Coordinates of C-alpha atoms in Angstrom, one line a residue:
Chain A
X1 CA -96.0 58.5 87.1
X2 CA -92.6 58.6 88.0
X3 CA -90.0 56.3 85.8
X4 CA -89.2 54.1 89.7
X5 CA -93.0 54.1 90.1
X6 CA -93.6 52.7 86.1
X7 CA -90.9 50.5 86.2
X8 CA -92.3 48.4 89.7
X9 CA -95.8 48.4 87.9
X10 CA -94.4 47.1 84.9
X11 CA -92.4 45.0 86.9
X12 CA -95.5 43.6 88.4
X13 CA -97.3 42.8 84.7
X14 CA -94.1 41.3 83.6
X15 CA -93.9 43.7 80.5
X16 CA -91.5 47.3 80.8
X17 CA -92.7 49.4 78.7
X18 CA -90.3 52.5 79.6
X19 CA -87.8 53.9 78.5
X20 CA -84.5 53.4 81.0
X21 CA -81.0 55.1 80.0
X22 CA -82.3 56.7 76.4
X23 CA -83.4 52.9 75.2
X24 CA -86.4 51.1 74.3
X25 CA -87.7 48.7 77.4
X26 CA -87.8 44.9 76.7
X27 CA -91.5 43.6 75.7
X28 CA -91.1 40.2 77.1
X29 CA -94.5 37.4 77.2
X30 CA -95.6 37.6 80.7
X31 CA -95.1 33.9 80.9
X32 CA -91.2 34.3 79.6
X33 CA -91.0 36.8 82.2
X34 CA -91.9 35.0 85.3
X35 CA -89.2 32.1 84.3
X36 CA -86.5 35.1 84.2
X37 CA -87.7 36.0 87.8
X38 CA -87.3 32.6 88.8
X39 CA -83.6 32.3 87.1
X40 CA -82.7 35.7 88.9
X41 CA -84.1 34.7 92.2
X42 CA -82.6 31.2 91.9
X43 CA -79.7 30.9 89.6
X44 CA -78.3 34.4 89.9
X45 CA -79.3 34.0 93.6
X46 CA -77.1 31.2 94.2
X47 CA -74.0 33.7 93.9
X48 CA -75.6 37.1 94.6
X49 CA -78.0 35.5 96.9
X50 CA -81.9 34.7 97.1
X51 CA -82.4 38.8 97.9
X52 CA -79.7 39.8 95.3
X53 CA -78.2 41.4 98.3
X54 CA -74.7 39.7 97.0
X55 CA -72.7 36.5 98.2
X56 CA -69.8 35.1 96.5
X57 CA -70.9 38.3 94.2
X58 CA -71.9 41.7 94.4
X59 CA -75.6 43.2 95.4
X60 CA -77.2 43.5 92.6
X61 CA -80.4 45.2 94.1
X62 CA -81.7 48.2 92.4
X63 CA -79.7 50.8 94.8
X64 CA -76.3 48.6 94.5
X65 CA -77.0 49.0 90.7
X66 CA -77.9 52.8 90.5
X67 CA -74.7 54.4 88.8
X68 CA -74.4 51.8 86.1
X69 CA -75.4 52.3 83.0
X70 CA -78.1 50.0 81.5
X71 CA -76.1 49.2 78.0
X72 CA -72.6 47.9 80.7
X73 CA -75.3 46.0 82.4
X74 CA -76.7 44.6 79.5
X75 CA -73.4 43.6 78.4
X76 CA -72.1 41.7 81.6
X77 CA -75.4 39.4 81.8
X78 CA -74.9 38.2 78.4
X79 CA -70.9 38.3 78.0
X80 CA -69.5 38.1 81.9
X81 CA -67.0 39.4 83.2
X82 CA -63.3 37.7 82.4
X83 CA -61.2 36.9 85.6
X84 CA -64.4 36.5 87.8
X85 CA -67.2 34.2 88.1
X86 CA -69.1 35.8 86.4
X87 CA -70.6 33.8 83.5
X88 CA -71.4 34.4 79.9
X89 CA -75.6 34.3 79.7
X90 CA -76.1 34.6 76.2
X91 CA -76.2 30.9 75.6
X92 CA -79.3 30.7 77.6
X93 CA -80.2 34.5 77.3
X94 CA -81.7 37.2 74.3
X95 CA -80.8 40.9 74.2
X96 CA -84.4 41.3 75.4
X97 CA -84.2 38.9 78.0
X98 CA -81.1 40.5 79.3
X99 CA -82.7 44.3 79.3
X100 CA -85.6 42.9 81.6
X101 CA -83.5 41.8 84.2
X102 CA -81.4 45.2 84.5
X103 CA -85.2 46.6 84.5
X104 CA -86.2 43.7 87.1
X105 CA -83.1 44.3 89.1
X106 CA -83.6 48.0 89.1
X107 CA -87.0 47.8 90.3
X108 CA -85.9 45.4 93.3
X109 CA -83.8 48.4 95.0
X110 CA -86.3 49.0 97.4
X111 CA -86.6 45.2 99.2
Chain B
X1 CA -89.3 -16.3 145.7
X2 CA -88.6 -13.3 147.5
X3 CA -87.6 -11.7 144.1
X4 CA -90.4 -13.1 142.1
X5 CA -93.2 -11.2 144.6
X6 CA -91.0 -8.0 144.1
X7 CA -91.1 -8.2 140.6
X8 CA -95.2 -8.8 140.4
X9 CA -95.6 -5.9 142.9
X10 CA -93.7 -4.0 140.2
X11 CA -96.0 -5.2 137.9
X12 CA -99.0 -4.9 138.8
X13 CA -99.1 -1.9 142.0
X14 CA -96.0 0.3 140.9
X15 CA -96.6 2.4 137.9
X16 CA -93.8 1.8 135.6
X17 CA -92.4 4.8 134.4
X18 CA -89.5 3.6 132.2
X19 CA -92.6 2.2 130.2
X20 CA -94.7 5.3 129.6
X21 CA -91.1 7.5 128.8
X22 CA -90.0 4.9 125.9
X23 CA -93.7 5.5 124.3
X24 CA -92.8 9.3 124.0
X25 CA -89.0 8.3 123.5
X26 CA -87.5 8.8 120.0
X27 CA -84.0 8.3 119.3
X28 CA -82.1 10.8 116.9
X29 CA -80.4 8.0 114.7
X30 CA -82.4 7.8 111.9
X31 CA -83.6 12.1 112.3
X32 CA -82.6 14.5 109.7
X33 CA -83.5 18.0 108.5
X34 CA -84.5 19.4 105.1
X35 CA -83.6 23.2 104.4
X36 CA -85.9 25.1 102.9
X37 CA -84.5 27.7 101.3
X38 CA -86.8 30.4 100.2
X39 CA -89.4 30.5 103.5
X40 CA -86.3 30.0 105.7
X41 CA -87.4 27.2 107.5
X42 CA -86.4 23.1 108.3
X43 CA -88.4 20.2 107.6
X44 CA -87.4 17.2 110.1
X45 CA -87.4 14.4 108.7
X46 CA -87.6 10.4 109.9
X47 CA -85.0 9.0 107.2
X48 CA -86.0 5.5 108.6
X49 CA -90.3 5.9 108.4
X50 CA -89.3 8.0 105.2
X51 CA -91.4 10.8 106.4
X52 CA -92.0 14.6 107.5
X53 CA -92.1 14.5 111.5
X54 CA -92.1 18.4 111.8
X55 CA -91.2 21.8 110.5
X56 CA -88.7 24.5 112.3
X57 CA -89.6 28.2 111.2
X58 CA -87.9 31.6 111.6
X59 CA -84.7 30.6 110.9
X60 CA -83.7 33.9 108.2
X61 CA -82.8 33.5 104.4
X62 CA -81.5 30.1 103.8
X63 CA -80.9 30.0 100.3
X64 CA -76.9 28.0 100.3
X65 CA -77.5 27.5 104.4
X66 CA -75.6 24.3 105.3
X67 CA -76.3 22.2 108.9
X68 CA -74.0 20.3 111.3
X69 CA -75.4 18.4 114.4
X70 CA -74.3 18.2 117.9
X71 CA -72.0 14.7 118.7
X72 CA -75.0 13.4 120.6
X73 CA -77.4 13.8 117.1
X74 CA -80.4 15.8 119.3
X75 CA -79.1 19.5 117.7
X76 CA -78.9 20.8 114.3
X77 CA -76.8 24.3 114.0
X78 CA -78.2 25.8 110.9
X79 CA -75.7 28.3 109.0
X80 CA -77.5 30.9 107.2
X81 CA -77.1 33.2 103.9
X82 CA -77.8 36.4 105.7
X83 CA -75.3 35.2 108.9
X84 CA -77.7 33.8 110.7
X85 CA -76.3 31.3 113.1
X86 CA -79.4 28.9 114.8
X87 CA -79.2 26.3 117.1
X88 CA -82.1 24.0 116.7
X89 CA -83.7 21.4 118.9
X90 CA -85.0 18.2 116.7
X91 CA -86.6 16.7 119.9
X92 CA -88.3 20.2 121.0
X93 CA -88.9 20.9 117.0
X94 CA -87.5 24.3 118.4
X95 CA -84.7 27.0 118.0
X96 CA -83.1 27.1 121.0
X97 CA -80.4 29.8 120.5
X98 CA -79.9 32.5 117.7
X99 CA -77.5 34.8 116.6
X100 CA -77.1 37.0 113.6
X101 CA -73.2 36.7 113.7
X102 CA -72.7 38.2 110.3
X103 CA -74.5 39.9 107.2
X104 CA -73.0 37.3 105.1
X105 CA -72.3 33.7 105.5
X106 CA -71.9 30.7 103.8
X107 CA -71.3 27.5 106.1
X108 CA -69.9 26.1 109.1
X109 CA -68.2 23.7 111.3
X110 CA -68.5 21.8 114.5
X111 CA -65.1 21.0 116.6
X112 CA -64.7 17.6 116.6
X113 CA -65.4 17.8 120.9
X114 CA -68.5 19.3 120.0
X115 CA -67.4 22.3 122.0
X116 CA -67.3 25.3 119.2
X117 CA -69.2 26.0 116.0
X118 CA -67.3 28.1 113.6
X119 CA -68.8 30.3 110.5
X120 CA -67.3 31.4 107.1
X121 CA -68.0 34.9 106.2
X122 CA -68.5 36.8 103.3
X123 CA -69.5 40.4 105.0
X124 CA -66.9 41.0 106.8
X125 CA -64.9 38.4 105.7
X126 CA -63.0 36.1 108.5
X127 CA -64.6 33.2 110.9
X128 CA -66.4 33.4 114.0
X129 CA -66.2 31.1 116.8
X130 CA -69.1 30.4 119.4
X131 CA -69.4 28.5 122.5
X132 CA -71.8 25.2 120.7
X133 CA -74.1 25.4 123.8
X134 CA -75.0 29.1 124.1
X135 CA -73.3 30.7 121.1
X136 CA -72.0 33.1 122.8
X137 CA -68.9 34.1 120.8
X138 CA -65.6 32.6 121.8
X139 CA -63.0 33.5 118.6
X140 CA -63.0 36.3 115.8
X141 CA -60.9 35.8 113.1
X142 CA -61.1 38.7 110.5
X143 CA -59.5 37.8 107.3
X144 CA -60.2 41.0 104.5
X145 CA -61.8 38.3 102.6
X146 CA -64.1 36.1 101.6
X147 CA -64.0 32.7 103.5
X148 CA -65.0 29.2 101.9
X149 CA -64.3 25.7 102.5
X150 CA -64.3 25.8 106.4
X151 CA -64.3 22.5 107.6
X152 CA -63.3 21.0 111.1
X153 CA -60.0 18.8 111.3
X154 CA -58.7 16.4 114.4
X155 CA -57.7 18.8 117.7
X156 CA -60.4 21.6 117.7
X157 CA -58.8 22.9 115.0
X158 CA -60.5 24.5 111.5
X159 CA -59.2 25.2 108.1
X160 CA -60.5 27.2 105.7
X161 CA -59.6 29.3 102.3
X162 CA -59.9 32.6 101.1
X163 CA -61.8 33.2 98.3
X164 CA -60.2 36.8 97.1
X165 CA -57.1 36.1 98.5
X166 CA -56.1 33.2 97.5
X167 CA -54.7 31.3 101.0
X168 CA -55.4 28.8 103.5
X169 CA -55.2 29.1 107.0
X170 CA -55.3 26.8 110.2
X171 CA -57.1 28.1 113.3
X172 CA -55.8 25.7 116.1
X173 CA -57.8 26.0 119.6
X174 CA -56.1 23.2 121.4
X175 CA -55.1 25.6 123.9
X176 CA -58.0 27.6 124.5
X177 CA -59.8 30.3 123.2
X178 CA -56.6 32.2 122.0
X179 CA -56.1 30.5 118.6
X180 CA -53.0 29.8 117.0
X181 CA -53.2 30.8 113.5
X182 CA -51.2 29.2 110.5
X183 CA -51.4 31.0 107.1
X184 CA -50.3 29.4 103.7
X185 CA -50.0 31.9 101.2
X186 CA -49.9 32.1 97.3
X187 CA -51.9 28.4 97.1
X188 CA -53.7 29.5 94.1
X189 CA -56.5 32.1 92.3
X190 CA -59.9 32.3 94.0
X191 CA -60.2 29.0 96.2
X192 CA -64.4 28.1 95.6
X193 CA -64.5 25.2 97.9
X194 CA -62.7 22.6 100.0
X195 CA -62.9 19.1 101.9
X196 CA -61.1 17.7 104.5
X197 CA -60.7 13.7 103.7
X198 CA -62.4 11.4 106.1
X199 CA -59.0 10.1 108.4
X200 CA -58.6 14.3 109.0
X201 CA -55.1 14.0 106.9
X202 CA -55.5 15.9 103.7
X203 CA -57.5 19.1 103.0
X204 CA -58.2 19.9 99.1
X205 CA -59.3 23.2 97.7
X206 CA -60.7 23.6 94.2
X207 CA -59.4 26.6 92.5
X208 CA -62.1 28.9 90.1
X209 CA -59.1 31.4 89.2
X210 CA -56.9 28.2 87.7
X211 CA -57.2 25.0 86.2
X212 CA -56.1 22.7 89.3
X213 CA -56.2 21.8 93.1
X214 CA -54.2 22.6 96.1
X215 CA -53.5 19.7 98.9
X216 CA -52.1 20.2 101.9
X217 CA -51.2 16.9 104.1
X218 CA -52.1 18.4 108.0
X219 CA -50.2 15.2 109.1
X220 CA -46.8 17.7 108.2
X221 CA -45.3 19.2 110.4
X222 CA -45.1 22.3 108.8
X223 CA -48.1 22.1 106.4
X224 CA -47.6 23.9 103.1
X225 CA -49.9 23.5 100.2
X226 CA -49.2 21.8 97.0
X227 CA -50.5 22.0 93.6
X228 CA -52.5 18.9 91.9
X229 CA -54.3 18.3 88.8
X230 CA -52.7 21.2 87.4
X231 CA -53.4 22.3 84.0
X232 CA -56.6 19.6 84.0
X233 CA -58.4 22.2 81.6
X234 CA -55.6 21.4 79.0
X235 CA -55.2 25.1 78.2
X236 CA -58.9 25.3 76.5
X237 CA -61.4 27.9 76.5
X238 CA -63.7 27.1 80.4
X239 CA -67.2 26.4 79.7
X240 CA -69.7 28.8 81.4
X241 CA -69.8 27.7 84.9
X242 CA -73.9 29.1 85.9
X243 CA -73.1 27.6 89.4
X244 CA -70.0 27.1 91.6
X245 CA -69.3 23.5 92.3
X246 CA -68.9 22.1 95.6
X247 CA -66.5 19.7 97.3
X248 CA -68.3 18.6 100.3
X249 CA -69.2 14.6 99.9
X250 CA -66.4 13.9 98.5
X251 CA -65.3 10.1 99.6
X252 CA -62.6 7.5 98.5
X253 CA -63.6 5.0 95.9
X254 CA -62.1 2.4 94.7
X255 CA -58.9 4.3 95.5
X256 CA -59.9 7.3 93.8
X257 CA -61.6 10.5 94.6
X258 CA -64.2 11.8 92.2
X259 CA -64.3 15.8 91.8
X260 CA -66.2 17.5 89.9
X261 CA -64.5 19.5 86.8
X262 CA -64.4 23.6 86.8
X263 CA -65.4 24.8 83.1
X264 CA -65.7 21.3 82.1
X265 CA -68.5 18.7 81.8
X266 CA -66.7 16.4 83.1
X267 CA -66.1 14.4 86.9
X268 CA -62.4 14.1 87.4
X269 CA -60.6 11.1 89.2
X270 CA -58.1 11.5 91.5
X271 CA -55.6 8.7 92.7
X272 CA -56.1 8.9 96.6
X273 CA -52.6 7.6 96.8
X274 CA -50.6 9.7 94.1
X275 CA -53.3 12.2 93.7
X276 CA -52.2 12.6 90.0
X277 CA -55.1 12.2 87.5
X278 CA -56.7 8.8 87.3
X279 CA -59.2 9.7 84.7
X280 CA -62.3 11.2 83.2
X281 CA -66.0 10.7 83.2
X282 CA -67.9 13.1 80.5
X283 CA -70.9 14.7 82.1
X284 CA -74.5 15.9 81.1
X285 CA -73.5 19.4 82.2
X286 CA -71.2 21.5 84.8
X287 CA -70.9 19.0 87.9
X288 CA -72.5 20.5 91.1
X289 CA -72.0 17.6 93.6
X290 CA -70.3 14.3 93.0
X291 CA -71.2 12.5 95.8
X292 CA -69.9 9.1 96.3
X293 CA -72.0 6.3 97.8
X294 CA -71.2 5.6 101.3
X295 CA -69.7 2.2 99.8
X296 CA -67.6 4.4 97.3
X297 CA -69.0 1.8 94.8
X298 CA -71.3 4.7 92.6
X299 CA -70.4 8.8 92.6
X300 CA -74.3 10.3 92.1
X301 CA -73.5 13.5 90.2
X302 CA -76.1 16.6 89.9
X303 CA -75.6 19.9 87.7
X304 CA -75.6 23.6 87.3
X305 CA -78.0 25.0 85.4
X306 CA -79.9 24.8 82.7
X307 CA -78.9 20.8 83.4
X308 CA -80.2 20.6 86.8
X309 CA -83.0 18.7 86.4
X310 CA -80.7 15.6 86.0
X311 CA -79.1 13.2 87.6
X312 CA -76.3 10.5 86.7
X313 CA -74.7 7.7 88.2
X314 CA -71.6 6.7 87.6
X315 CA -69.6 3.3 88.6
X316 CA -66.7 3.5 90.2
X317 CA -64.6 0.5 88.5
X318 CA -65.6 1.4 84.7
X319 CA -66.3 5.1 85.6
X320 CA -69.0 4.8 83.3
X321 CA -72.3 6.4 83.7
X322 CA -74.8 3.6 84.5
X323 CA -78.2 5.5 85.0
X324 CA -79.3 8.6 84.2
X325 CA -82.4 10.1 86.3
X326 CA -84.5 13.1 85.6
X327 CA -86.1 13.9 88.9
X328 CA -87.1 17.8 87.6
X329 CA -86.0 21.2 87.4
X330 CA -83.2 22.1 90.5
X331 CA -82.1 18.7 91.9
X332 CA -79.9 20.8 94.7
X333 CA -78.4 18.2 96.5
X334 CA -78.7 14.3 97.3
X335 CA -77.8 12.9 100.9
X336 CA -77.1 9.1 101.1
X337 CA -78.8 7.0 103.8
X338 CA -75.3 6.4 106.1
X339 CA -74.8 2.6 104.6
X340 CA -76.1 4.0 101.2
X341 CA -79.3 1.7 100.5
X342 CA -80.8 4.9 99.8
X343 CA -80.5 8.5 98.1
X344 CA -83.0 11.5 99.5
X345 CA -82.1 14.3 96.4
X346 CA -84.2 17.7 96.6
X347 CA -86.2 18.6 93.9
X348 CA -86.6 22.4 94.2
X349 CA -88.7 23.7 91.4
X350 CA -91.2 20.4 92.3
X351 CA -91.6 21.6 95.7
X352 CA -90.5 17.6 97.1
X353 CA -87.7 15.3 98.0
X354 CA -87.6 12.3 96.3
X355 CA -86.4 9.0 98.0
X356 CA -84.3 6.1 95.4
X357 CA -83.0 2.8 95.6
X358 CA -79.1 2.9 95.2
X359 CA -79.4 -0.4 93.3
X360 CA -82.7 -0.9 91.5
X361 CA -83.1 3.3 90.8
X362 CA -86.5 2.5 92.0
X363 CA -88.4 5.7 93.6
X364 CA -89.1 4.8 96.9
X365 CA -91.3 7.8 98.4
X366 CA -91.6 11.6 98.3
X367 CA -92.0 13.9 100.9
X368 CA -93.4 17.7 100.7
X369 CA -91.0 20.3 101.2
X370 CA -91.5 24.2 100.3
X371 CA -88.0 25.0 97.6
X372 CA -86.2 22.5 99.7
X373 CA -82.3 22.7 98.9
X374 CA -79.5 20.9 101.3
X375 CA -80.7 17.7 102.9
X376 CA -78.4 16.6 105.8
X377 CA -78.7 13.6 107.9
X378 CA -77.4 13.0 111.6
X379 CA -75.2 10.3 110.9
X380 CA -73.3 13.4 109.9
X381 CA -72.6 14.1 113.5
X382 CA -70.0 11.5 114.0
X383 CA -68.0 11.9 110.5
X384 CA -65.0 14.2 110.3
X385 CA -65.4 17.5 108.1
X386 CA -69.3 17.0 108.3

């Protein structure tokens, strides 16, 4: 199986189990998981939009994604970015958490 | 006597069709429209029989889509996420026009002769201008950047802010189609949002980039923007904001304006004379809406995540909170009934809108809605920079 093809199936069961950039997938409780796809969809949707295809901030689809490195990624979700709107997550977020949604994100580049 | 036989013959031989056309009739007064955002479709809504009358589909992703109605209440122009611009028919329950003017949008505005409908873009930034009955476009205004806060002002003329570069502009169509374009640069970092107060005089921009507000008086001559509240974040580190607040609903009370705070939980009061700071209400969380009762007696404030499954209510005089309400997760948005006996607030994650009394907080009724998010009455129609 490719690693696109593992990652949307993993995607599916709410658990990555591959390996994406050189590190260890999050193992995230299928129930945990579906609230983080809610919070993408809804909360991150209200500035990159419903479809993550970007608003007041960027697409953040799988394709828009592509040449960024997972640990940068990682990194912005939980720390923002300074002199946007970016937020800091990591009051609401774990290291975990934060891996699934690159994985999540980089599995939605096809929609 | 001659009168009285008429009238019988009416009566009884002539069928009456004024009679049979008020049994179908229904007046648009009391109609209103529920977005709902993830299946991109309207609920319409009888604010008065507090119920669902029909459902609009097709309408595109509506996640942040925003509505303005036609000055005779029957139409509801519905401005999409993805730039979808849809005329809809609340009599017919039908979209009667369509147009994807953009790939990324985030509001609009009627002219105050209901003869052009306007759009803030994202992708490609600037405002488009159609004709209200066909939209067909009339205007193209291309900016290089993002637009927010469009709202309409007195003379078919809009106003609006740009998001990445930091101006406002005035697009006048008093004399036609051509319009007359007025730019004030340098307001301020990254304008999120604006309102244009009710008499059309002063439009206010909240600013993400800094801690403060720009005013402009449009009753100037030569409008130029000025800086208020400035410094309101007292130098200290911004709270995480995990949604962008919004200006719309703003409305004098008590002689104040109530805002809500950037990076703060907190809903800021403004002196709607001085506009200097007229104190501070501490919050539950990062203010979303502070909506002010039509009365301007009570501001109803709702939150950014992870707080936005609450509600509070504060009073104007003491500006202290004086209910709290915890309707569930994602309370987007709360619409007052036009005299504010009522408040209709979507519940999101709950799948409903839920119906209060302003003064007893007593639930009054629920109706189904699929992710329902902006909730937008007609009475809108006839009030300026709605």
């Amino acid at each position: 199986m490719s690693d696109l093809a593992s990652l949307v199936v993993a995607g599916v069961l709410g658990v990555i189990g591959v390996v994406a950039d050189g590190e260890a997938g999050a193992e995230i409780a299928p129930q945990r998981a579906q609230a983080l796809e809610h919070m993408v969809r809804q909360d991150c949707g209200s500035c990159h939009g419903l479809s993550l295809s970007g608003g007041l901030g960027p697409d953040i689809r799988g394709r828009a994604i592509e040449g960024l490195e997972t640990r940068a990624l990682v990194e912005v979700i939980l720390d923002g970015r300074p002199g946007t709107a970016m937020p800091a997550w990591r009051p609401l977020l774990t290291e975990e958490e934060a891996l699934w949604i690159v994985d999540y994100l980089r599995a939605a580049g096809s929609e | 006597m001659i009168r009285v036989a008429a009238l019988a013959g009416l009566l009884l031989n002539v069928p009456a069709p004024g009679v049979a056309v008020a049994e179908t009739m229904r007046a648009t007064g009391g109609l209103g429209v529920v977005v709902e955002r993830a299946s991109g479709s309207l609920v319409i809504v009888d604010r008065i029989a507090r119920e669902a009358i029909g459902r609009v589909e097709g309408l595109g992703d509506l996640s942040h889509a925003s509505v303005k109605f036609s000055p005779d209440e029957r139409y509801a122009y519905v401005f999409g996420r993805d730039g979808g611009l849809t005329k809809v028919d609340l009599l017919e329950e039908a979209v009667v026009a369509r147009e994807m003017q953009s790939g990324n949008a985030i509001g609009g505005a009627i002219s105050d002769d209901g003869s052009l409908v306007a759009v803030a873009n994202y992708e490609p930034g600037g405002v488009r201008v159609f004709d209200a009955d066909t939209l067909e476009m009339r205007a193209d205004i291309p900016t290089a950047a993002k637009v927010v806060g469009l709202v309409d002002m007195p003379g078919n003329r809009f106003v609006f802010s740009l998001w990445d570069a930091g101006e406002i502009w005035i697009a006048d169509f008093s004399g036609g189609a051509e319009p007359q374009i007025t730019v004030l640069a340098d307001v301020g970092a990254n304008p999120y949002d604006a309102l244009i107060t009710e008499d059309g005089r002063y439009y206010i921009a909240g600013l993400f980039g800094e801690d403060g507000l720009v005013l402009v008086d449009l009753w100037e001559e030569e409008p130029r923007a000025r800086r208020i509240l400035d410094g309101y974040g007292r130098g200290e580190e911004p709270l995480p904001v995990y949604k962008m607040p919004h200006l719309e609903g703003w409305a004098e009370a008590g002689g104040r304006f109530a805002l809500p705070a950037v990076g703060r939980h907190e809903v800021l009061w403004l002196d709607s004379q001085s506009f200097e700071e007229a104190g501070r209400t501490k919050t539950h969380g990062q203010p979303v809406f502070a909506v002010a009762r039509p009365d301007g007696r009570q501001v109803w404030v709702n939150f950014a995540p992870p707080g936005n499954d609450t509600i509070e209510v504060v009073d104007t005089v003491s500006g202290e909170v004086i209910e709290t309400l915890v309707p569930g997760p994602g309370v987007l948005h709360m619409e007052f009934a036009p005299r504010g006996r009522e408040v209709w607030m979507s519940v999101r994650d709950e799948n409903r809108v839920e119906i209060y009394d302003t003064r007893s907080f007593e639930k009054l009724g629920e109706i189904a809605a699929e992710s329902p998010s902006g909730i937008f009455f007609t009475a809108r129609a006839h009030r300026m920079g709605l």
